[in-house]
Amino acid sequence: MLFTRCPDCQTNFHITAKVLLLADGKVRCGCCDTVFLAYDGLGEQQSDTETQSESPQATERMVTGSPNAGSASIVILADTELSSQDNSPAPEISLALAATAFNKNMTAEEIDAALSDDLELDSPPASLEQGSQESVRQGTKSYRWLAGSIVLVILLTLQTTHAFRAELATRPMIGPLVRAGYSALGFEITPEWDLGQYEILDWVATTEPSTTGEATLTITARIRNNGPAAQPYPSIHLELTDRWEQTVGSRVFAPAKYLPPDHGADRLMAAGTTVPARLDVVDRNEDAYGFELDVCVEVAAGIVACKADAVFD
C-alpha cells in the first residue's frame, strides 16, 4: 500500500491506484485544505512506530475519493464527474511504477498500459510452464514427422529405381550409376536396350581361298545407330540358307569379332554413329546359297535377343 503526505501539515494518507488515476493525482488535504499533487509525496507504507516518531500528531487515514468523507481525508480535484463508478478494489502499485506512470506528458492510455503490465508481471501466468512443455512436445513430434518423411521418400525412391532398373540402366546420365550400384551389391543388371535403333546397311558377301585350301565366306556390312540414345555395339546373328531358303547354319558374332581393332567393343555406340563390320566364315556348309543378318543384344548373362525375335544361348 502507498501513502502520500500533505506538504503543509505533514498528514499521511493511504492512497490507491484508482485515486491516482483521477484528476492526474491532484488532491486537496482534508485537514488544512492545501491542494497538492499526490505523486509528489508518494512513499512506501511505514510501520506504526516510524510514523509516530516522524510526526506525533500526524495520523494516517484512508482516502475515500469523496469530498464528503469527513475532515480527515483528501479530496480529488477533477474537471468532470465520472459517468459511472467502479466499486471493485483498486490494485496496488509500486512506488517506482507510480512515479513513472503519472508523468504529466503521458496519455491516459499509456498510464493504463503501464499499470496493466506491472500487474501482469507481479503474477506470472500459471500456464507458462505448461505452454513451454507443450512447445517442446510439438517440436519433438515435428522432428519425428520430418525424419519419418525422409525415410519414406528414400524407400520410395529405392523401390521405384528397382522397379524400373532395366530402363534406367539405359539412360546416359544415371545408367552407369544404377549399374555400378547393383554391381556393388553383387547383382548384375542388364539394361533394356532398344533393338529398333540399329540398322544393317550395304552387306556384301565374297568368297576367298584360305591358307588351308578351303573357301572362306567373307561378309562386309555397316551397322548404324539411328538414336536417339547411345547403346552398346550389338552382336550380329548370321544365318546361312540353301537355295530353298532353309537354314543350313548359323552363328552369333560378338562385337569384338567383327569390329576393326581401333574400335572399343566395350564402349557405347553414340547415336547417329555408323561402324563397319566384317564377318569371316571359314567352315561354311557346302549347301549354303544365301545368308541373313540380324542385330542382337544381351538380355541376360549368356543370352542374347535379336531384332527378329530370336533368342540364342
CSV table of C-alpha atoms in Angstrom, one decimal:
chain,number,residue,atom,x,y,z
A,1,MET,CA,0.0,0.0,0.0
A,2,LEU,CA,1.2,3.5,-0.9
A,3,PHE,CA,0.7,6.7,1.1
A,4,THR,CA,1.0,10.4,0.2
A,5,ARG,CA,1.8,13.2,2.6
A,6,CYS,CA,0.5,16.8,2.7
A,7,PRO,CA,3.4,19.1,2.2
A,8,ASP,CA,1.9,21.7,4.7
A,9,CYS,CA,0.5,19.8,7.7
A,10,GLN,CA,2.6,16.6,7.1
A,11,THR,CA,-0.6,14.5,7.4
A,12,ASN,CA,-0.2,11.0,5.9
A,13,PHE,CA,-3.0,9.5,3.7
A,14,HIS,CA,-3.3,6.0,2.3
A,15,ILE,CA,-3.8,6.2,-1.4
A,16,THR,CA,-4.7,3.7,-4.2
A,17,ALA,CA,-4.1,3.4,-7.9
A,18,LYS,CA,-7.7,4.3,-8.6
A,19,VAL,CA,-7.3,7.6,-6.8
A,20,LEU,CA,-4.1,8.5,-8.6
A,21,LEU,CA,-5.8,8.0,-11.9
A,22,LEU,CA,-8.4,10.6,-11.2
A,23,ALA,CA,-7.5,14.2,-11.9
A,24,ASP,CA,-3.9,13.3,-12.7
A,25,GLY,CA,-3.2,12.8,-9.0
A,26,LYS,CA,-4.2,16.4,-7.9
A,27,VAL,CA,-5.8,16.3,-4.4
A,28,ARG,CA,-6.9,18.6,-1.5
A,29,CYS,CA,-5.9,17.9,2.1
A,30,GLY,CA,-8.9,17.3,4.4
A,31,CYS,CA,-7.0,18.8,7.3
A,32,CYS,CA,-5.5,22.1,6.0
A,33,ASP,CA,-7.3,22.4,2.6
A,34,THR,CA,-3.9,22.5,0.8
A,35,VAL,CA,-4.0,21.5,-2.9
A,36,PHE,CA,-1.0,19.3,-3.9
A,37,LEU,CA,0.0,16.6,-6.3
A,38,ALA,CA,-0.4,13.2,-4.6
A,39,TYR,CA,2.5,11.5,-6.6
A,40,ASP,CA,5.0,14.2,-5.3
A,41,GLY,CA,4.6,12.9,-1.8
A,42,LEU,CA,4.4,9.2,-2.6
A,43,GLY,CA,6.1,6.8,-0.3
A,44,GLU,CA,6.2,3.2,0.8
A,45,GLN,CA,4.0,2.2,3.8
A,46,GLN,CA,5.8,2.7,7.1
A,47,SER,CA,5.4,0.9,10.4
A,48,ASP,CA,3.4,2.5,13.2
A,49,THR,CA,6.5,3.3,15.2
A,50,GLU,CA,8.2,5.2,12.4
A,51,THR,CA,5.0,7.1,11.6
A,52,GLN,CA,4.5,8.2,15.2
A,53,SER,CA,8.2,9.3,15.7
A,54,GLU,CA,8.2,11.3,12.5
A,55,SER,CA,5.0,13.3,13.2
A,56,PRO,CA,3.4,12.7,16.6
A,57,GLN,CA,0.3,14.5,15.7
A,58,ALA,CA,0.0,13.1,12.1
A,59,THR,CA,-2.3,10.2,11.6
A,60,GLU,CA,-2.8,8.0,8.6
A,61,ARG,CA,-6.2,7.9,7.1
A,62,MET,CA,-7.8,6.0,4.2
A,63,VAL,CA,-8.6,8.0,1.1
A,64,THR,CA,-12.2,7.7,0.2
A,65,GLY,CA,-12.0,9.7,-3.0
A,66,SER,CA,-15.1,11.7,-2.0
A,67,PRO,CA,-15.1,15.3,-0.6
A,68,ASN,CA,-17.9,14.4,1.9
A,69,ALA,CA,-15.9,11.6,3.6
A,70,GLY,CA,-15.0,13.8,6.6
A,71,SER,CA,-12.4,16.3,7.5
A,72,ALA,CA,-9.6,13.7,7.8
A,73,SER,CA,-9.5,12.9,4.1
A,74,ILE,CA,-8.1,14.2,0.9
A,75,VAL,CA,-10.4,15.5,-1.9
A,76,ILE,CA,-9.8,14.6,-5.6
A,77,LEU,CA,-9.8,17.6,-7.9
A,78,ALA,CA,-11.4,16.6,-11.2
A,79,ASP,CA,-12.7,18.8,-14.1
A,80,THR,CA,-15.6,16.5,-14.9
A,81,GLU,CA,-17.6,14.0,-13.0
A,82,LEU,CA,-17.2,10.3,-13.7
A,83,SER,CA,-20.2,8.9,-15.6
A,84,SER,CA,-20.1,5.7,-13.5
A,85,GLN,CA,-18.1,4.4,-10.5
A,86,ASP,CA,-16.3,1.1,-10.3
A,87,ASN,CA,-16.7,-0.2,-6.7
A,88,SER,CA,-14.1,-3.0,-7.2
A,89,PRO,CA,-11.0,-2.7,-5.1
A,90,ALA,CA,-8.1,-0.9,-6.9
A,91,PRO,CA,-4.9,-2.8,-7.4
A,92,GLU,CA,-1.8,-1.7,-5.5
A,93,ILE,CA,1.1,-0.4,-7.5
A,94,SER,CA,4.8,0.0,-6.7
A,95,LEU,CA,6.4,3.4,-6.0
A,96,ALA,CA,8.7,3.2,-9.0
A,97,LEU,CA,5.9,2.4,-11.4
A,98,ALA,CA,3.7,5.1,-9.9
A,99,ALA,CA,6.4,7.8,-10.3
A,100,THR,CA,6.9,6.7,-14.0
A,101,ALA,CA,3.2,6.2,-14.9
A,102,PHE,CA,2.0,9.6,-13.8
A,103,ASN,CA,4.3,11.7,-15.9
A,104,LYS,CA,2.5,14.8,-17.0
A,105,ASN,CA,3.5,14.1,-20.6
A,106,MET,CA,1.9,10.6,-20.7
A,107,THR,CA,-1.6,9.9,-22.0
A,108,ALA,CA,-4.3,8.0,-20.2
A,109,GLU,CA,-3.9,5.0,-22.5
A,110,GLU,CA,-0.1,4.9,-21.7
A,111,ILE,CA,-0.8,5.0,-18.0
A,112,ASP,CA,-3.3,2.2,-18.2
A,113,ALA,CA,-0.9,0.1,-20.2
A,114,ALA,CA,2.0,0.7,-17.7
A,115,LEU,CA,-0.3,-0.3,-14.8
A,116,SER,CA,-1.5,-3.4,-16.6
A,117,ASP,CA,2.0,-4.6,-17.5
A,118,ASP,CA,3.1,-4.2,-13.8
A,119,LEU,CA,0.2,-6.2,-12.5
A,120,GLU,CA,0.8,-9.0,-15.1
A,121,LEU,CA,4.5,-9.2,-14.2
A,122,ASP,CA,3.8,-9.4,-10.5
A,123,SER,CA,1.7,-12.5,-11.0
A,124,PRO,CA,3.2,-14.6,-13.9
A,125,PRO,CA,0.7,-16.9,-15.7
A,126,ALA,CA,0.4,-20.3,-14.3
A,127,SER,CA,0.2,-21.8,-17.8
A,128,LEU,CA,3.7,-20.5,-18.8
A,129,GLU,CA,5.5,-23.8,-17.8
A,130,GLN,CA,2.7,-25.9,-19.3
A,131,GLY,CA,2.9,-23.9,-22.6
A,132,SER,CA,6.7,-24.4,-22.7
A,133,GLN,CA,6.4,-28.1,-22.2
A,134,GLU,CA,3.7,-28.2,-24.9
A,135,SER,CA,6.0,-26.4,-27.3
A,136,VAL,CA,8.8,-29.0,-26.6
A,137,ARG,CA,6.4,-31.8,-27.3
A,138,GLN,CA,5.2,-30.3,-30.5
A,139,GLY,CA,8.8,-29.7,-31.6
A,140,THR,CA,9.7,-33.4,-30.9
A,141,LYS,CA,6.6,-34.5,-32.9
A,142,SER,CA,7.7,-32.3,-35.8
A,143,TYR,CA,11.2,-33.8,-35.9
A,144,ARG,CA,9.7,-37.3,-35.8
A,145,TRP,CA,7.4,-36.5,-38.7
A,146,LEU,CA,10.3,-35.0,-40.7
A,147,ALA,CA,12.5,-38.0,-40.1
A,148,GLY,CA,9.7,-40.4,-41.0
A,149,SER,CA,9.0,-38.5,-44.2
A,150,ILE,CA,12.7,-38.6,-45.2
A,151,VAL,CA,12.8,-42.3,-44.6
A,152,LEU,CA,9.6,-42.9,-46.7
A,153,VAL,CA,11.0,-40.8,-49.6
A,154,ILE,CA,14.2,-42.8,-49.6
A,155,LEU,CA,12.3,-46.1,-49.6
A,156,LEU,CA,10.0,-44.9,-52.3
A,157,THR,CA,13.0,-43.8,-54.4
A,158,LEU,CA,14.7,-47.2,-54.0
A,159,GLN,CA,11.5,-49.1,-54.8
A,160,THR,CA,10.9,-47.0,-58.0
A,161,THR,CA,14.6,-47.5,-59.0
A,162,HIS,CA,14.4,-51.2,-58.5
A,163,ALA,CA,11.1,-51.5,-60.5
A,164,PHE,CA,12.5,-49.6,-63.5
A,165,ARG,CA,16.1,-50.7,-63.1
A,166,ALA,CA,16.4,-52.1,-66.6
A,167,GLU,CA,15.1,-49.0,-68.3
A,168,LEU,CA,17.0,-46.6,-66.0
A,169,ALA,CA,20.2,-48.5,-66.8
A,170,THR,CA,20.0,-47.4,-70.4
A,171,ARG,CA,20.0,-43.6,-69.5
A,172,PRO,CA,23.2,-41.9,-70.3
A,173,MET,CA,23.3,-39.8,-67.1
A,174,ILE,CA,22.1,-42.3,-64.5
A,175,GLY,CA,22.6,-45.6,-66.2
A,176,PRO,CA,26.3,-46.1,-65.1
A,177,LEU,CA,25.3,-45.2,-61.5
A,178,VAL,CA,22.5,-47.7,-61.5
A,179,ARG,CA,24.6,-50.5,-62.9
A,180,ALA,CA,27.5,-49.7,-60.5
A,181,GLY,CA,25.2,-49.7,-57.6
A,182,TYR,CA,23.7,-53.1,-58.4
A,183,SER,CA,27.2,-54.4,-59.1
A,184,ALA,CA,28.4,-53.2,-55.7
A,185,LEU,CA,25.6,-55.2,-54.1
A,186,GLY,CA,26.6,-58.3,-56.0
A,187,PHE,CA,23.9,-58.2,-58.7
A,188,GLU,CA,24.3,-57.9,-62.4
A,189,ILE,CA,21.7,-55.7,-64.2
A,190,THR,CA,21.0,-55.9,-67.9
A,191,PRO,CA,19.6,-52.8,-69.4
A,192,GLU,CA,16.6,-52.9,-71.8
A,193,TRP,CA,18.3,-51.7,-75.0
A,194,ASP,CA,16.2,-50.7,-77.9
A,195,LEU,CA,16.9,-53.0,-80.9
A,196,GLY,CA,14.9,-50.8,-83.1
A,197,GLN,CA,17.7,-48.2,-83.1
A,198,TYR,CA,20.1,-50.5,-85.0
A,199,GLU,CA,20.2,-50.8,-88.8
A,200,ILE,CA,22.3,-53.0,-91.1
A,201,LEU,CA,23.4,-51.3,-94.3
A,202,ASP,CA,25.3,-52.3,-97.5
A,203,TRP,CA,26.0,-56.0,-96.8
A,204,VAL,CA,28.2,-57.8,-99.4
A,205,ALA,CA,29.4,-61.4,-99.4
A,206,THR,CA,32.6,-62.6,-101.1
A,207,THR,CA,34.4,-66.0,-101.3
A,208,GLU,CA,38.2,-66.1,-100.8
A,209,PRO,CA,40.5,-69.1,-100.6
A,210,SER,CA,42.1,-69.7,-97.2
A,211,THR,CA,45.5,-71.0,-96.3
A,212,THR,CA,44.1,-74.5,-95.7
A,213,GLY,CA,42.7,-74.6,-99.2
A,214,GLU,CA,39.1,-74.2,-98.1
A,215,ALA,CA,37.0,-71.4,-99.4
A,216,THR,CA,36.2,-68.6,-96.8
A,217,LEU,CA,33.0,-66.7,-96.9
A,218,THR,CA,33.5,-63.0,-96.0
A,219,ILE,CA,30.6,-60.7,-95.4
A,220,THR,CA,31.0,-57.0,-95.0
A,221,ALA,CA,28.3,-54.5,-93.9
A,222,ARG,CA,27.8,-51.3,-91.9
A,223,ILE,CA,26.0,-51.1,-88.6
A,224,ARG,CA,24.2,-47.8,-87.8
A,225,ASN,CA,22.7,-46.5,-84.5
A,226,ASN,CA,19.8,-44.3,-85.5
A,227,GLY,CA,19.4,-43.0,-82.0
A,228,PRO,CA,18.2,-41.2,-80.0
A,229,ALA,CA,20.3,-42.7,-77.2
A,230,ALA,CA,23.8,-44.2,-77.1
A,231,GLN,CA,23.7,-48.0,-76.9
A,232,PRO,CA,26.3,-50.8,-76.9
A,233,TYR,CA,27.7,-52.3,-80.1
A,234,PRO,CA,25.3,-55.1,-81.0
A,235,SER,CA,26.1,-58.7,-81.7
A,236,ILE,CA,25.4,-59.9,-85.2
A,237,HIS,CA,23.5,-63.1,-85.9
A,238,LEU,CA,24.5,-64.7,-89.3
A,239,GLU,CA,22.2,-67.3,-90.7
A,240,LEU,CA,23.2,-69.4,-93.8
A,241,THR,CA,20.4,-70.7,-96.1
A,242,ASP,CA,20.2,-73.0,-99.0
A,243,ARG,CA,18.5,-72.4,-102.4
A,244,TRP,CA,15.2,-73.2,-100.8
A,245,GLU,CA,15.8,-70.7,-98.0
A,246,GLN,CA,16.2,-73.4,-95.4
A,247,THR,CA,18.7,-72.7,-92.6
A,248,VAL,CA,21.8,-74.8,-93.0
A,249,GLY,CA,24.0,-73.0,-90.4
A,250,SER,CA,24.1,-70.0,-88.0
A,251,ARG,CA,26.4,-68.2,-85.8
A,252,VAL,CA,26.4,-65.1,-83.4
A,253,PHE,CA,29.3,-62.7,-83.7
A,254,ALA,CA,30.2,-60.6,-80.7
A,255,PRO,CA,31.3,-57.0,-81.3
A,256,ALA,CA,35.0,-57.9,-80.7
A,257,LYS,CA,34.7,-60.5,-83.6
A,258,TYR,CA,33.5,-58.1,-86.3
A,259,LEU,CA,34.7,-54.6,-85.3
A,260,PRO,CA,38.0,-53.1,-86.5
A,261,PRO,CA,40.8,-53.1,-84.0
A,262,ASP,CA,40.6,-49.3,-83.4
A,263,HIS,CA,37.0,-49.6,-82.1
A,264,GLY,CA,36.5,-50.3,-78.5
A,265,ALA,CA,33.9,-53.1,-78.3
A,266,ASP,CA,33.1,-52.3,-74.6
A,267,ARG,CA,32.3,-48.7,-75.3
A,268,LEU,CA,28.8,-47.3,-76.1
A,269,MET,CA,27.8,-46.6,-79.7
A,270,ALA,CA,26.8,-43.0,-79.9
A,271,ALA,CA,23.5,-42.0,-81.6
A,272,GLY,CA,24.0,-41.4,-85.3
A,273,THR,CA,27.2,-43.5,-85.5
A,274,THR,CA,27.9,-45.9,-88.3
A,275,VAL,CA,30.7,-48.6,-88.0
A,276,PRO,CA,32.0,-51.2,-90.4
A,277,ALA,CA,31.5,-54.9,-89.7
A,278,ARG,CA,33.5,-57.9,-91.2
A,279,LEU,CA,32.3,-61.5,-90.7
A,280,ASP,CA,34.6,-64.3,-91.7
A,281,VAL,CA,33.1,-67.8,-92.1
A,282,VAL,CA,35.7,-70.5,-92.7
A,283,ASP,CA,33.8,-73.8,-92.3
A,284,ARG,CA,30.7,-72.9,-94.1
A,285,ASN,CA,28.2,-75.5,-95.2
A,286,GLU,CA,28.6,-76.6,-98.9
A,287,ASP,CA,24.9,-76.2,-99.4
A,288,ALA,CA,24.9,-72.6,-98.3
A,289,TYR,CA,23.5,-70.5,-101.0
A,290,GLY,CA,22.4,-67.3,-99.2
A,291,PHE,CA,22.6,-65.6,-95.8
A,292,GLU,CA,20.6,-63.3,-93.5
A,293,LEU,CA,21.9,-60.8,-90.9
A,294,ASP,CA,20.3,-59.6,-87.7
A,295,VAL,CA,21.3,-57.5,-84.8
A,296,CYS,CA,21.1,-58.8,-81.2
A,297,VAL,CA,21.8,-57.5,-77.7
A,298,GLU,CA,22.4,-59.3,-74.4
A,299,VAL,CA,19.2,-59.6,-72.2
A,300,ALA,CA,20.8,-61.8,-69.5
A,301,ALA,CA,24.1,-63.4,-68.7
A,302,GLY,CA,25.0,-65.5,-71.8
A,303,ILE,CA,21.6,-64.9,-73.5
A,304,VAL,CA,21.0,-62.6,-76.5
A,305,ALA,CA,17.8,-61.5,-78.1
A,306,CYS,CA,17.6,-60.4,-81.7
A,307,LYS,CA,15.6,-58.0,-83.7
A,308,ALA,CA,13.8,-60.8,-85.5
A,309,ASP,CA,12.5,-62.1,-82.1
A,310,ALA,CA,15.1,-64.9,-82.0
A,311,VAL,CA,16.8,-65.8,-78.7
A,312,PHE,CA,20.1,-67.6,-78.6
A,313,ASP,CA,22.2,-69.0,-75.7
